[in-house]
Structure formats: C-alpha cells, structure tokens
Amino acid sequence: MESSSSTRQLLWFFAIAVCVKLLLIPAYHSTDFEVHRHWLALTHSLPLSNWYADETSPWTLDYPPFFACFERFLSIFAHYIDPQIVDLHNGLNYRANSAIYFLRISVILSDLWLLYGVYRLTKNADVKRRYLIWVLIVWSPALVMVDHLHFQYNGFLLGWLLLSISFLQEGKDLMGGFLFAVLLCFKHLFAVAAPVYFVYLLRHYCWKGLVRGFSRLSVLGAVVVAVFAAAYGPFLYHGQIQQVFNRMFPFGRGLCHAYWAPNFWVFYIILDKVFSFFLKKFGFSIQIPAASFTGGLVGDSSPFAVLPKISPSTTLIMVLLALSPCFIKAWTNPQPRMVARWIAYAYTCGFLFGWHVHEKASLHFVIPLAIVAVQSLEDAKHYFMLSIVSCYSLFPLLYEGQEYPIKVLLLLLHSILMWLGFSTKFTRASAPNTMVTAKKKGAQSKSIESSSPAAEKGGFTIGWVGKSYLLGLLLVEIWGQFLHPYLLGDKFPFVPLMLISTYCAFGIMYSWIWQLRWIISTT
Amino acid sequence: MGKKKEKKEINEKVDVEAVEIEDDTWWWLTHKGIGATFLCISVFALLVRVAVSLHPYSGAGSPPKFGDYEAQRHWMEITLNLPVLEWYRNSTGNDLSYWGLDYPPLTAYQSYFHGLFLRFFDPDSVSLFTSRGYETYVGCHSSRKNDCAWHIAMLLLNPCLILIDHGHFQYNCISLGLTVAAIAAILSQRELLASCLFTLALSHKQMSVYYAPAFFSHLLGKCLRRKNPIHGVAKLGLTVLGTFTVVWWPYLHSTDALLGVLSRLAPFERGIYEDYVANFWCTSSVIIKWKRLFSVHSLKFISLTATVLTCLPSMVQQVMAPSSRGFLYGLLNSSFAFYLFSFQVHEKSILLPLLPASLLALEERRPFKWLMFYGLFSMFPLLCRDKLVLPYFALHALFMLLYHAPCGHGGRPRNARPNNTKFDYFDSFKTFMNGFIYLSSFILHIVYLTMHPPEKFPYLFEAIIMLICFYQFALLAFYTNVKQWSLLEHSTTEEEKKLI
C-alpha cells in the first residue's frame, strides 16, 4: 500500500516533468540532434562491421557499442514511424516534424530509466527525503536543458549510474559492479569513477579471506569481462577494435572545448595569459601562438605561451592524484553509505582536471550528489550553491533568444524549490506530524512550539560569502546579456563566455575542496 | 462490541495519521507562507507560458489575412501611425476590412504602448502598410514577453487562457486580470474601486459585459441594504461615468465618433453565430435554421430577451441577498447566460465562465474540472487549426495532473463515502453517464485528428463536439443557477434564526 502510493507519487512528479518537456519540443536543438539522428540511420542501414568505419557524415559514432545497440533498437521504431529518419543519405539533416517528435519523445521516454534508478535509490528513505530527492533529480533544470533542449540521452545513462549506486548502497556489490560495467559500455566517459569502483569492490566485496575472496574476485572479474566481451566482442571478431578505439578517444581535440568548461584549466590558461602579458611588458620576447584560446579554436596544439604544455597523460595523473584521498578512504573503510559521495567526488575530479571536458559533464556529479544533499544541513547548503552554479554554467549551451526566458525561469524555479525544500527539512527539529496533529485534533495534544531552540540554530541559511557569490552570478549575467552589447558592441565577443566559465570555475573548485575536506574528515 | 468500537477508533486514528503523513507532501511547499507558494507557482506558470509561446500562433505564415497575431501587430501599426480619431474610421490609411479595431479604446491604447516598445526594437514591424504580414522573430518574441509581463491574476495555470493568449494569441489576460482585480475589490468591500476596475475591464474588451449583470445586481443589492441607497447608487454611478469619460475621452466630442467606435465593437452583420460554438443558437440550428427564419434585427431582439431572461434569476438572487459567495456564483451564471444565449459568441468566450469557476474551484471541484475539460474540448477544433495540438494535450495533461496532485485538493474528498444505499443506483447511473461521455470525448479527439469526415457533412465532427459541449454547459449552468438559489434559502433561514 505504502509502496504503491509512493510509486504513484513518483510517477506524478515524472508526468509533470513530461508535460513541460512536451511543451519544449519545438525549441532549439543543437547539432547533437543531427548526430543522434544520423546514428539511428547508421545503425539501421549498415551492418555491424561498418558502424565505426562509415564516413557518410562528419558525425561519426564515438560512443561505445552498447549505445550503438541502443540506437539500433530505437531505429526500429523510427523506421516504422517515418523511414526517411533512418535513411543514411536522404535523411541527412532531416528536420521534418516526424523526426523531431520521434527523437524528442525518445529522450522523454528514456528518462523512465532514470526514474527507475531514482525509485530504487529512494525506496527506503523517509518521506520527506524521498520527495526532496525526487524534486532535485526528476525536476532537475540541468537535465532539462541538456537532454530536452540541447539534446542528449544523459537521463538514460545516469539511470544506470544511479541503479548501480543503489545496489552498492544495499550491499549488493556484484550487481553494482555489473551495472557499472554495462554503463561503461554505454558511455566511456563514466570510466573516471572506475578506479574508485575497483578499490571499493576489491576491499568491500573481495577482501574476505584467501579462498572466498579469490573466488569472489574471479566472479567479479568474469562478470566484467563478460560485459566487455558482449560489447566489444563482435568488433574484435571483425578486426575493428583499433578503429573503434580511434573513434571513441579522439585525443586530437585539445585541452579545452571551444567554450571552456568551468574547470581547473581555466585558471591555468588565464595565468598563462597574465604571465605572457606581464613578461611582454618587461621586454621578454614571448611567442603568442596562433591558435589562441580566446580565438575559440579547437586544435591539437596546446598553445601556452609561458607555462608548460599540458598533455593528456598529465591530466590523467592530476585526476588520479586528486582522487588519491578517496582511494585511501575507500581502502581503509569501505562503507556502502559513502559510495555515492566517492563516486560524485571522482566525477568532480574528472571534471576539474580532465582532458577536453564539456560543461555538460557537470551533470555526472551534480545528479549523484543530490542523493547525499538531503543527509545533512551542510550537504544541503553545499548542494544549493553547486546546483545553481553548474546550471548557470550550462546557459551558454542555449544561446538563442527564445530559450532565454526558459532557462532563466528553470533555474529560478529550481532555486525556489530547493530553498523551500531544504529549509523545510532542516528547520524543524521535531517531526511535522506533531504540528499537524495539534492542528487537527485541536486542544487534545499539547501544542508544540513552532520554533524549538535547536531548530532556530540550525536553519537553512546561506552565509554572506555564498550570497555575494550568487549576486556576482547575477552581475555576470547582466554584464553578458545587457551591458556588454550596449557598451562594447561587437568587440571582444569571447569576454562574456570567458567570464561565465571563470566565475563558475570558482564555484566548482569550492565544491571540490568542500567534498575533499568532507571525505578526509570522516572516519 | 467494545472491542469493535476500539478497533474502529484505532482505524480512524490510523487513517487520520496516515492523512497527516501524506498531507506532509506539500507541507514543504507551503510552510513558508502563502507568499513563497505563490512565487513558486507563478514562476512555474510563467515557464509554462513561455514554453507555449514557442509553438505556432493563429495564422502563422498564412496569407492573405494571416490570423489573430497579425491583427494585434496591425493594431500596433495603426495606433502608432495614425491620429487617435482615425483609429476606428475607415480611411485610406486604415482599411477596416483588414483587421480593423473591434475592441474598445483601452485595447487601442495598449496596442499603442506596445507599438512604441516594438518600434524601439524593430521599426519595420510597425511601419504603415509595408509591415503587413511581418512575421519576424523579434516581433513575435517581444510581444509575448509583454503579454507575460502584464499578468496580474491568481489563476495562472488555466490551460484555456494559456492556449488562447500565448498560443492562438490574444490579450485576454488584461481584461480578465482587471476583472479579477474588480472581484477582489468587491470581496474586500471596496466597491468604488471595484466599479472603477470593472469599467476599465469593460473598456478593454467588450466581452467583459458578460459579467456586468452580476456586478450590477450585487452592488445594487448591497446599496439597497444600506441606510441611504440613493447615495450609494449615486456614488457608484459617478465612478463608472467618470472612468468611462477618462478612457473614452478622444471619442466623446461628437456622437458620430462615439457611434463609429460602438459600431465596430458590435458587429451585428456577422450573424448570430459563426463557426461551431457550443451555445444555444448554434446547437439548435441543427434543427431550427435561425438564420433562414429570422432577420438579423429580430434575432438581435430574440437573443437579447433570451439572455436577459436567463440572467434574471441570478440577478434577482443577488439583489435580494447579496453575499460574496453569491456574487461569485452570480458571475458564473451571468457569463454562462451570455455565452449560451447572446449574439455572435466565439469559442474563446468560454474563458469568461471559466474565470469565476476557477475562483469557486475549492467549493465546486468536480464541476470546475468538467467545465475545464469541456471548455478545452470546445476549443479543440480552433486549436487544431492553429496547429496547437501538442500544447493542447500537454497543458490539458498538466492541468489534470495538478488537479489530481497527490493529496492535494483534487479528486474525491476523503470522507465522502455514500452511506445510503438508496442513492447508489442514481449515483452509479450518473457516474456511468459521465464516464461514457468522457470516454466518447476522448475518442472524438483521436477521431478528429486522424479521420476525415464524410463528404456530405464536412463539419460533422465539429458539430458532434459542439453538441456534447453544449449539453455539458447547459447542465452546469442549470446546476450553478440552482446552487445560487439555494444560497437564498440558506440566507433566509439564517436570518430567521437571527430573529428568533
């Protein structure tokens, strides 16, 4: 009874989100739309051996094989609805309503998998926490902006991640590991958390004495190998593994994306620029390379004038270094309830120090952090700031005027809901049931004071630092949207974007440091 | 026996507790006070509106006459470029057959201000003559932003209103907002302010006259109860006349000008009905061909009489026993009377009964849901023509979801369990009939979208939709009238009690 009503309520949350997403169908979509449409055509029209070799369109398949199979599955329905969607040549840049509706609705439906992940995670949580997590994940504005406007399938992929976390939290490590392996074969970008998984599973699942431990290790190993074999086996058979890996890991893309993700390298680049500026002033001859970052070009050469060049292996080492405290903690004290934090921390490090990071990758740690946001007041405050900053950093993705009110309103609505939800959860020390009882039963029960001393002390408030940072966010937006075009016109068009990246990078660095401190300080 | 009683008590207690726990569903939304909740809902409503404005609008890309959007843009063009006196007059500059102004002056002033704003950003869109059919992006975009910004009402997620204003494209928000403000003023006993606001609403869209009988009878009833009724009536009359004078000032210098405007507002030559609106004349025209039997002049008279007669019961009730609840019912009844029986009614006019129905939503939950469902359904053919099918379904679903929010105010009230078996048959028959009609309406949606009507009756589906909706509206109008009269008995019994 309890569970069926909670399922219904979860479905209600989902249905409201679906209505809004349906209304957003005719909105802007990026080239990612054409990318996915092409992949539908590719997987439908060509045999397996040609999937990673085809050159019909510049949008080549760069996700692992399971995602390609997912596209193949969708293409069956697409073919049924309108064959031209999946036509390899005639479907190029196909923009008919049938294509748009089909692809948009496929994203909406694939969010059901995310819903399942959320359901599993919150099955055993108490009512208020459950609702709060639902609001934070099912109604997440970042997911709406990236999946349903810009166009991607992150909801579906994050569903696998959340499912895996839910199994780990319940202690079912084998299942959790299996699901993570499956996720890796959907999108390899999630592999950043693989070391954490490895350490945790080794310590928690396999460290149980010589014989038993070894047998468990082999079982786990066998499962993971089986998953990878199922994914890559057919390509190994066709002798295409090298081609597949070339497509999946296009390292010729440069340290930063055309629009800088708000990560650590933003500071590195700015430092480089500052140094080169001052050194030039002092008379040193500094070569400013052609493909400068501010030009927005993306290339293989990492054009740093003063500071040392960064290579992909450097970034890998930095990520692993940042992750090391987490490894130590996971090794010394592997607790299921800490899993979500560690995984989110792993993705944060990957975002901050990784190679060619997209700003969309912030979803990978913001969504799992929603699970822990409800656990304590400090977590809630941290999540409030992080969620707003990461959502704001996604604004440049939707640069057309007609989406402007939508993205602003989405962020505003999310902030209000978070504020209301968190302040409810963390201002009342005593259960609200008693308060309602007093209302309903009248004079019978003692009237509970609405503000017990403990509650007042621990209310959900943002300090002046946080408030001024958020105000700064608003000022950055006002500058970018109104003052810059008014005062400077068309000059320095990259400045507003640079400003957004840098400002948000501060916020994300703060989040990283906060998470690191939290992980280190727990036993 | 005692054990059973105890068990029952425990069950009740558990029930109540379960209710409490579930009531906590929305406690987090409301515990910071009504202001925070209102803010939250308004932001969501704004988001929905902006999302709807992404969809096509009436007449998008269809020359030569385009649609309502073009009408609004044309009015901005006219008001900006021509002097005030010319706005309603047919001239070389102002060709009235191409979307002439047919709303009162406040709409014209509003178009003027919007035009000023638009001219600042995009002068080409409002230059005389050359801008006909101008459809760029900027024009669309900023006009809709204005629309959102003007919104003052409470009932922000009314799908009919959202679809008509932000989809089809009109500015009903303003006149409805002014009406809501007037209603609020009446409910807080500020009658002069209420009459001023309602006069403004009337000067914005003449359709607000649907509410006039209710306002009139309520205020009259209130005045009669005072010690000095003439004094009260005089004050109200002066306020109304004063507001009218201020708004209509440019046109009051001669009867010619005034009549010119008035004739644009009441286009009798368009006939007693157009298209397939679910009111009495159109529905009964299936059997009685009114347009053939009577002239326009006699039809005017017949419809006026019918409207007045149907308004009369509610007006009389309010004059005899004015009350806030009765006022809201009065609004509902008079707007229903006008919708069902007046001259030249549009499908969009269902917005007018919907407004008081939404204000009464807490008391009349089921009727409100019915009215919303059938109101939307009656507009379905219009919205299909505007290619607003997706927003229609999405908003309809959103409304139904919010109506049935988990442990919100929708659905069956918790404690309503019919105890008496005698009424069971009637209840189940009612439920069956309602369910049957709901189902057929739902099927009709699909049929309308997918199938073609037979050659002999090209408007068969519209006619069926109209019949169903009219039947429901008539039932609802009858029910609400009865409800309003029952308030009279209630109040008289209370008065008797007081006397005793």
mmCIF file of C-alpha atoms in Angstrom, chain A residues 5 9 11-13 15-16 19-20 22-27 101 127-128 131-132 135 139 149 400-407 409-410 412-413 416-417 419-421 423-424 427-428 432-433 435-437 439-441 460, chain B residues 13 16-17 19-32 36-37 39-41 43-44 46-48 50-56 137 141 145 390-395 397-402 404-407:
data_model
loop_
_atom_site.group_PDB
_atom_site.id
_atom_site.type_symbol
_atom_site.label_atom_id
_atom_site.label_comp_id
_atom_site.label_asym_id
_atom_site.label_seq_id
_atom_site.Cartn_x
_atom_site.Cartn_y
_atom_site.Cartn_z
ATOM 1 C CA SER A 5 1.198 5.080 -3.347
ATOM 2 C CA GLN A 9 3.525 9.883 -6.475
ATOM 3 C CA LEU A 11 5.024 8.859 -11.483
ATOM 4 C CA TRP A 12 3.094 12.054 -10.801
ATOM 5 C CA PHE A 13 6.362 14.001 -10.470
ATOM 6 C CA ALA A 15 4.302 13.208 -15.504
ATOM 7 C CA ILE A 16 4.503 16.890 -14.595
ATOM 8 C CA CYS A 19 4.210 17.849 -19.724
ATOM 9 C CA VAL A 20 6.789 20.607 -19.555
ATOM 10 C CA LEU A 22 6.464 18.071 -24.317
ATOM 11 C CA LEU A 23 5.889 21.813 -24.488
ATOM 12 C CA LEU A 24 9.602 22.269 -25.163
ATOM 13 C CA ILE A 25 9.609 20.036 -28.218
ATOM 14 C CA PRO A 26 9.750 22.810 -30.827
ATOM 15 C CA ALA A 27 12.543 24.630 -29.014
ATOM 16 C CA TYR A 101 8.878 14.474 -32.397
ATOM 17 C CA VAL A 127 9.033 10.501 3.065
ATOM 18 C CA LYS A 128 10.483 13.998 3.166
ATOM 19 C CA TYR A 131 10.307 13.939 -2.082
ATOM 20 C CA LEU A 132 13.273 16.190 -1.901
ATOM 21 C CA VAL A 135 12.398 17.204 -6.834
ATOM 22 C CA TRP A 139 12.823 18.101 -11.951
ATOM 23 C CA LEU A 149 16.669 21.277 -25.277
ATOM 24 C CA GLU A 400 19.178 31.646 -28.887
ATOM 25 C CA GLY A 401 16.940 34.424 -27.645
ATOM 26 C CA GLN A 402 13.744 32.454 -27.470
ATOM 27 C CA GLU A 403 15.162 29.992 -24.940
ATOM 28 C CA TYR A 404 16.452 32.748 -22.702
ATOM 29 C CA PRO A 405 13.296 33.117 -20.551
ATOM 30 C CA ILE A 406 13.016 29.343 -20.344
ATOM 31 C CA LYS A 407 16.475 28.727 -18.966
ATOM 32 C CA LEU A 409 12.847 30.501 -15.309
ATOM 33 C CA LEU A 410 14.021 26.888 -14.978
ATOM 34 C CA LEU A 412 14.791 30.330 -10.800
ATOM 35 C CA LEU A 413 12.118 27.712 -10.199
ATOM 36 C CA ILE A 416 13.000 28.391 -5.163
ATOM 37 C CA LEU A 417 12.080 24.712 -4.851
ATOM 38 C CA TRP A 419 15.182 26.771 -0.925
ATOM 39 C CA LEU A 420 11.728 25.736 0.194
ATOM 40 C CA GLY A 421 12.571 22.047 0.356
ATOM 41 C CA SER A 423 14.514 24.972 4.686
ATOM 42 C CA THR A 424 11.627 22.645 5.489
ATOM 43 C CA THR A 427 14.460 23.981 10.265
ATOM 44 C CA ARG A 428 12.245 21.612 12.127
ATOM 45 C CA PRO A 432 5.980 17.894 11.497
ATOM 46 C CA ASN A 433 3.456 15.205 12.288
ATOM 47 C CA MET A 435 2.459 20.011 14.467
ATOM 48 C CA VAL A 436 -0.277 18.771 12.181
ATOM 49 C CA THR A 437 -1.707 16.685 14.960
ATOM 50 C CA LYS A 439 -3.894 21.470 14.189
ATOM 51 C CA LYS A 440 -6.199 18.568 13.532
ATOM 52 C CA LYS A 441 -7.015 17.280 16.960
ATOM 53 C CA PHE A 460 18.890 26.616 6.276
ATOM 54 C CA LYS B 13 -6.776 7.229 14.264
ATOM 55 C CA VAL B 16 -6.062 10.403 10.355
ATOM 56 C CA GLU B 17 -2.392 9.818 10.977
ATOM 57 C CA VAL B 19 -3.659 11.552 6.241
ATOM 58 C CA GLU B 20 -1.316 13.688 8.291
ATOM 59 C CA ILE B 21 1.779 11.957 6.978
ATOM 60 C CA GLU B 22 0.522 12.210 3.447
ATOM 61 C CA ASP B 23 -0.598 15.773 3.971
ATOM 62 C CA ASP B 24 3.070 16.490 4.523
ATOM 63 C CA THR B 25 3.506 16.027 0.803
ATOM 64 C CA TRP B 26 3.063 19.699 0.135
ATOM 65 C CA TRP B 27 3.899 20.953 3.554
ATOM 66 C CA TRP B 28 7.403 21.774 2.368
ATOM 67 C CA LEU B 29 5.923 23.993 -0.322
ATOM 68 C CA THR B 30 3.551 25.873 1.920
ATOM 69 C CA HIS B 31 5.257 26.158 5.272
ATOM 70 C CA LYS B 32 6.975 29.404 4.438
ATOM 71 C CA ALA B 36 6.521 31.726 -1.183
ATOM 72 C CA THR B 37 3.981 29.267 -2.574
ATOM 73 C CA LEU B 39 6.009 32.867 -6.061
ATOM 74 C CA CYS B 40 6.825 29.268 -6.791
ATOM 75 C CA ILE B 41 3.608 28.621 -8.688
ATOM 76 C CA VAL B 43 7.368 31.125 -11.776
ATOM 77 C CA PHE B 44 6.191 27.710 -12.939
ATOM 78 C CA LEU B 46 5.482 31.769 -16.405
ATOM 79 C CA LEU B 47 7.691 28.905 -17.534
ATOM 80 C CA VAL B 48 4.712 27.066 -18.994
ATOM 81 C CA VAL B 50 6.948 30.870 -22.278
ATOM 82 C CA ALA B 51 7.115 27.253 -23.405
ATOM 83 C CA VAL B 52 3.703 27.545 -25.090
ATOM 84 C CA SER B 53 4.774 30.650 -26.939
ATOM 85 C CA LEU B 54 7.373 28.525 -28.720
ATOM 86 C CA HIS B 55 4.526 26.923 -30.638
ATOM 87 C CA PRO B 56 2.725 28.221 -33.742
ATOM 88 C CA TYR B 137 11.103 36.542 -34.817
ATOM 89 C CA HIS B 141 9.197 37.361 -29.203
ATOM 90 C CA LYS B 145 7.134 38.933 -23.345
ATOM 91 C CA LEU B 390 0.714 19.393 -28.760
ATOM 92 C CA PRO B 391 0.362 22.290 -26.289
ATOM 93 C CA TYR B 392 -3.332 21.413 -26.007
ATOM 94 C CA PHE B 393 -2.591 17.885 -24.864
ATOM 95 C CA ALA B 394 0.402 18.835 -22.750
ATOM 96 C CA LEU B 395 -1.444 21.614 -20.919
ATOM 97 C CA ALA B 397 -2.491 16.728 -19.018
ATOM 98 C CA LEU B 398 -0.662 19.216 -16.793
ATOM 99 C CA PHE B 399 -3.920 20.641 -15.556
ATOM 100 C CA MET B 400 -5.358 17.211 -14.819
ATOM 101 C CA LEU B 401 -2.161 16.205 -13.014
ATOM 102 C CA LEU B 402 -2.151 19.328 -10.881
ATOM 103 C CA HIS B 404 -5.188 15.388 -9.010
ATOM 104 C CA ALA B 405 -1.983 16.269 -7.198
ATOM 105 C CA PRO B 406 -1.164 13.602 -4.616
ATOM 106 C CA CYS B 407 -3.132 14.525 -1.528
#
